[in-house]
mmCIF file of C-alpha atoms in Angstrom:
data_model
loop_
_atom_site.group_PDB
_atom_site.id
_atom_site.type_symbol
_atom_site.label_atom_id
_atom_site.label_comp_id
_atom_site.label_asym_id
_atom_site.label_seq_id
_atom_site.Cartn_x
_atom_site.Cartn_y
_atom_site.Cartn_z
ATOM 1 C CA UNK A 1 12.265 -58.290 6.272
ATOM 2 C CA UNK A 2 10.348 -56.370 3.590
ATOM 3 C CA UNK A 3 8.312 -54.578 6.268
ATOM 4 C CA UNK A 4 11.511 -53.471 8.022
ATOM 5 C CA UNK A 5 12.946 -52.143 4.739
ATOM 6 C CA UNK A 6 9.718 -50.240 4.005
ATOM 7 C CA UNK A 7 9.690 -48.754 7.516
ATOM 8 C CA UNK A 8 13.341 -47.682 7.192
ATOM 9 C CA UNK A 9 12.692 -46.159 3.749
ATOM 10 C CA UNK A 10 9.631 -44.333 5.067
ATOM 11 C CA UNK A 11 11.596 -43.036 8.051
ATOM 12 C CA UNK A 12 14.429 -41.779 5.789
ATOM 13 C CA UNK A 13 11.934 -40.106 3.466
ATOM 14 C CA UNK A 14 10.254 -38.403 6.422
ATOM 15 C CA UNK A 15 13.619 -37.293 7.789
ATOM 16 C CA UNK A 16 14.628 -35.807 4.416
ATOM 17 C CA UNK A 17 11.299 -33.938 4.128
ATOM 18 C CA UNK A 18 11.568 -32.518 7.652
ATOM 19 C CA UNK A 19 15.173 -31.422 7.129
ATOM 20 C CA UNK A 20 14.201 -29.766 3.832
ATOM 21 C CA UNK A 21 11.444 -27.783 5.551
ATOM 22 C CA UNK A 22 13.232 -26.881 8.785
ATOM 23 C CA UNK A 23 16.864 -27.107 7.735
ATOM 24 C CA UNK A 24 16.972 -23.941 5.609
ATOM 25 C CA UNK A 25 18.708 -20.848 6.851
ATOM 26 C CA UNK A 26 16.387 -18.208 8.229
ATOM 27 C CA UNK A 27 16.585 -14.807 6.612
ATOM 28 C CA UNK A 28 17.399 -11.708 8.533
ATOM 29 C CA UNK A 29 14.196 -9.877 9.394
ATOM 30 C CA UNK A 30 15.864 -6.495 9.538
ATOM 31 C CA UNK A 31 14.909 -4.153 6.678
ATOM 32 C CA UNK A 32 17.560 -3.396 4.082
ATOM 33 C CA UNK A 33 16.000 0.054 3.481
ATOM 34 C CA UNK A 34 13.591 2.261 5.457
ATOM 35 C CA UNK A 35 11.820 5.299 3.988
ATOM 36 C CA UNK A 36 9.062 7.705 5.062
ATOM 37 C CA UNK A 37 6.881 9.659 2.643
ATOM 38 C CA UNK A 38 3.598 11.555 2.752
ATOM 39 C CA UNK A 39 1.036 11.627 0.019
ATOM 40 C CA UNK A 40 -1.713 14.179 -0.252
ATOM 41 C CA UNK A 41 -5.103 13.321 -1.774
ATOM 42 C CA UNK A 42 -7.513 16.108 -2.808
ATOM 43 C CA UNK A 43 -10.786 14.636 -4.061
ATOM 44 C CA UNK A 44 -12.670 16.351 -6.893
ATOM 45 C CA UNK A 45 -15.912 17.779 -5.489
ATOM 46 C CA UNK A 46 -17.405 19.383 -8.602
ATOM 47 C CA UNK A 47 -15.912 22.841 -7.994
ATOM 48 C CA UNK A 48 -12.209 22.236 -7.254
ATOM 49 C CA UNK A 49 -10.935 20.995 -10.619
ATOM 50 C CA UNK A 50 -7.673 22.974 -10.476
ATOM 51 C CA UNK A 51 -6.636 21.577 -7.077
ATOM 52 C CA UNK A 52 -8.014 18.036 -7.270
ATOM 53 C CA UNK A 53 -5.584 15.111 -7.419
ATOM 54 C CA UNK A 54 -8.220 12.358 -7.218
ATOM 55 C CA UNK A 55 -11.581 11.714 -8.840
ATOM 56 C CA UNK A 56 -14.425 9.229 -8.336
ATOM 57 C CA UNK A 57 -14.633 7.332 -11.647
ATOM 58 C CA UNK A 58 -17.300 4.814 -10.646
ATOM 59 C CA UNK A 59 -19.977 4.821 -7.985
ATOM 60 C CA UNK A 60 -22.962 2.665 -7.064
ATOM 61 C CA UNK A 61 -26.292 3.325 -8.682
ATOM 62 C CA UNK A 62 -27.417 5.484 -5.741
ATOM 63 C CA UNK A 63 -24.174 7.517 -5.695
ATOM 64 C CA UNK A 64 -22.644 10.203 -7.878
ATOM 65 C CA UNK A 65 -19.158 11.155 -8.987
ATOM 66 C CA UNK A 66 -18.761 14.371 -6.982
ATOM 67 C CA UNK A 67 -19.598 13.044 -3.518
ATOM 68 C CA UNK A 68 -18.803 9.835 -1.691
ATOM 69 C CA UNK A 69 -21.587 7.228 -1.600
ATOM 70 C CA UNK A 70 -23.425 6.575 1.628
ATOM 71 C CA UNK A 71 -23.042 4.432 3.667
ATOM 72 C CA UNK A 72 -19.284 4.117 4.205
ATOM 73 C CA UNK A 73 -18.415 5.192 0.631
ATOM 74 C CA UNK A 74 -19.271 1.639 -0.437
ATOM 75 C CA UNK A 75 -18.844 1.064 -4.167
ATOM 76 C CA UNK A 76 -16.846 4.197 -4.954
ATOM 77 C CA UNK A 77 -13.789 3.727 -7.185
ATOM 78 C CA UNK A 78 -11.254 6.552 -7.062
ATOM 79 C CA UNK A 79 -8.297 7.172 -9.377
ATOM 80 C CA UNK A 80 -5.542 9.401 -8.032
ATOM 81 C CA UNK A 81 -2.335 11.184 -9.017
ATOM 82 C CA UNK A 82 -1.129 12.634 -5.693
ATOM 83 C CA UNK A 83 2.083 14.477 -4.851
ATOM 84 C CA UNK A 84 4.562 12.678 -2.564
ATOM 85 C CA UNK A 85 6.553 14.800 -0.109
ATOM 86 C CA UNK A 86 9.196 14.122 2.527
ATOM 87 C CA UNK A 87 7.207 15.988 5.196
ATOM 88 C CA UNK A 88 3.537 16.557 5.941
ATOM 89 C CA UNK A 89 3.285 19.912 4.143
ATOM 90 C CA UNK A 90 1.219 19.773 0.942
ATOM 91 C CA UNK A 91 3.220 22.722 -0.416
ATOM 92 C CA UNK A 92 6.642 21.102 0.099
ATOM 93 C CA UNK A 93 8.516 20.227 -3.091
ATOM 94 C CA UNK A 94 7.274 16.842 -4.315
ATOM 95 C CA UNK A 95 9.785 13.993 -4.681
ATOM 96 C CA UNK A 96 7.385 12.015 -6.845
ATOM 97 C CA UNK A 97 3.781 11.069 -7.499
ATOM 98 C CA UNK A 98 1.485 8.424 -6.011
ATOM 99 C CA UNK A 99 -0.635 7.070 -8.854
ATOM 100 C CA UNK A 100 -3.281 4.376 -8.723
ATOM 101 C CA UNK A 101 -6.719 3.477 -7.461
ATOM 102 C CA UNK A 102 -8.611 2.754 -4.291
ATOM 103 C CA UNK A 103 -12.103 1.448 -3.947
ATOM 104 C CA UNK A 104 -14.333 1.235 -0.930
ATOM 105 C CA UNK A 105 -15.262 -2.407 -0.577
ATOM 106 C CA UNK A 106 -17.029 -2.765 2.763
ATOM 107 C CA UNK A 107 -20.701 -2.160 3.403
ATOM 108 C CA UNK A 108 -20.679 -1.887 7.201
ATOM 109 C CA UNK A 109 -17.392 -0.068 8.032
ATOM 110 C CA UNK A 110 -14.939 2.235 6.290
ATOM 111 C CA UNK A 111 -12.524 0.029 4.379
ATOM 112 C CA UNK A 112 -10.796 0.191 1.029
ATOM 113 C CA UNK A 113 -8.511 -1.775 -1.237
ATOM 114 C CA UNK A 114 -5.467 0.025 -2.635
ATOM 115 C CA UNK A 115 -3.393 -0.581 -5.737
ATOM 116 C CA UNK A 116 -0.867 2.151 -6.528
ATOM 117 C CA UNK A 117 2.694 3.081 -7.400
ATOM 118 C CA UNK A 118 5.076 5.726 -6.151
ATOM 119 C CA UNK A 119 6.812 7.234 -9.180
ATOM 120 C CA UNK A 120 10.097 8.932 -8.329
ATOM 121 C CA UNK A 121 12.151 11.194 -10.548
ATOM 122 C CA UNK A 122 14.231 13.319 -8.200
ATOM 123 C CA UNK A 123 17.858 13.724 -7.237
ATOM 124 C CA UNK A 124 17.288 11.322 -4.301
ATOM 125 C CA UNK A 125 15.348 8.521 -5.993
ATOM 126 C CA UNK A 126 14.583 7.326 -9.512
ATOM 127 C CA UNK A 127 12.141 4.518 -10.260
ATOM 128 C CA UNK A 128 8.904 3.136 -8.872
ATOM 129 C CA UNK A 129 7.612 1.312 -5.817
ATOM 130 C CA UNK A 130 4.410 -0.712 -6.228
ATOM 131 C CA UNK A 131 1.848 -1.359 -3.481
ATOM 132 C CA UNK A 132 -1.319 -3.446 -3.106
ATOM 133 C CA UNK A 133 -3.570 -4.493 -0.265
ATOM 134 C CA UNK A 134 -6.520 -3.953 2.006
ATOM 135 C CA UNK A 135 -6.814 -0.703 3.936
ATOM 136 C CA UNK A 136 -9.132 -1.076 6.968
ATOM 137 C CA UNK A 137 -9.518 2.636 7.644
ATOM 138 C CA UNK A 138 -10.767 2.207 11.204
ATOM 139 C CA UNK A 139 -7.299 0.987 12.274
ATOM 140 C CA UNK A 140 -4.745 3.600 13.315
ATOM 141 C CA UNK A 141 -2.041 1.908 11.216
ATOM 142 C CA UNK A 142 -2.488 -0.465 8.303
ATOM 143 C CA UNK A 143 0.091 -2.636 6.512
ATOM 144 C CA UNK A 144 0.124 -2.669 2.726
ATOM 145 C CA UNK A 145 2.370 -5.006 0.718
ATOM 146 C CA UNK A 146 5.261 -3.610 -1.314
ATOM 147 C CA UNK A 147 5.091 -5.906 -4.324
ATOM 148 C CA UNK A 148 7.867 -4.658 -6.567
ATOM 149 C CA UNK A 149 9.673 -1.744 -8.034
ATOM 150 C CA UNK A 150 11.995 -0.414 -10.717
ATOM 151 C CA UNK A 151 15.111 1.752 -10.852
ATOM 152 C CA UNK A 152 16.519 2.365 -7.365
ATOM 153 C CA UNK A 153 13.838 -0.027 -6.060
ATOM 154 C CA UNK A 154 14.351 -2.853 -8.579
ATOM 155 C CA UNK A 155 12.404 -5.953 -7.449
ATOM 156 C CA UNK A 156 11.812 -4.473 -3.982
ATOM 157 C CA UNK A 157 9.680 -6.397 -1.515
ATOM 158 C CA UNK A 158 8.485 -5.265 1.872
ATOM 159 C CA UNK A 159 5.765 -3.663 3.936
ATOM 160 C CA UNK A 160 4.405 -0.128 3.982
ATOM 161 C CA UNK A 161 2.731 0.917 7.217
ATOM 162 C CA UNK A 162 0.111 3.509 6.340
ATOM 163 C CA UNK A 163 -1.433 5.928 8.824
ATOM 164 C CA UNK A 164 -3.848 8.775 8.238
ATOM 165 C CA UNK A 165 -1.908 11.902 9.143
ATOM 166 C CA UNK A 166 -4.674 14.413 8.357
ATOM 167 C CA UNK A 167 -8.285 14.184 7.279
ATOM 168 C CA UNK A 168 -10.694 16.928 6.190
ATOM 169 C CA UNK A 169 -14.025 15.292 5.445
ATOM 170 C CA UNK A 170 -14.290 13.767 1.982
ATOM 171 C CA UNK A 171 -12.149 16.480 0.381
ATOM 172 C CA UNK A 172 -8.585 15.969 1.667
ATOM 173 C CA UNK A 173 -6.513 13.369 3.429
ATOM 174 C CA UNK A 174 -2.807 12.929 3.967
ATOM 175 C CA UNK A 175 -1.215 9.527 4.494
ATOM 176 C CA UNK A 176 2.102 8.885 6.187
ATOM 177 C CA UNK A 177 3.754 5.875 4.566
ATOM 178 C CA UNK A 178 6.554 4.159 6.508
ATOM 179 C CA UNK A 179 8.238 1.760 4.097
ATOM 180 C CA UNK A 180 10.421 -1.144 5.182
ATOM 181 C CA UNK A 181 12.007 -3.077 2.337
ATOM 182 C CA UNK A 182 13.243 -6.582 3.077
ATOM 183 C CA UNK A 183 14.481 -7.421 -0.420
ATOM 184 C CA UNK A 184 16.797 -4.838 -1.968
ATOM 185 C CA UNK A 185 18.992 -5.280 -5.020
#
């Protein structure tokens, strides 16, 4: 009789655990907000101080701070303060700034890790959106996590799909950032 009671108790416990895992309501997977921005990165090259929006602040022993390290920029750490625009024109009025860092972390291919914020202070948006994640540059599009925000983007969560919209050697690149927020307050 005791074995039957233990088997019944075990079965009920298993049933409760399964219903707890699979019995929850699934969330809608449609974004609550979708946005598209461009940010423009002009790397300091030793002679473009007035136009530069990014600078190499650390490099490997064989590198220097006015040119990307070879091979694959490995070991370079860049800090940036880039304008954000609504279109792909660098000279369009900025709606905010992209501020943060990226570092090249792969020895055999172009790849970076990004940690940055979009800071908005315009008539359309006020607040910040925060991003972090790997950026495998060889892929046409890359997904970066949206890990929070303030103001209009308070506690935002989602995904930013990043694609390189323009690239001019080591001096300039423009990223298109398609943002889909799945948690909006």
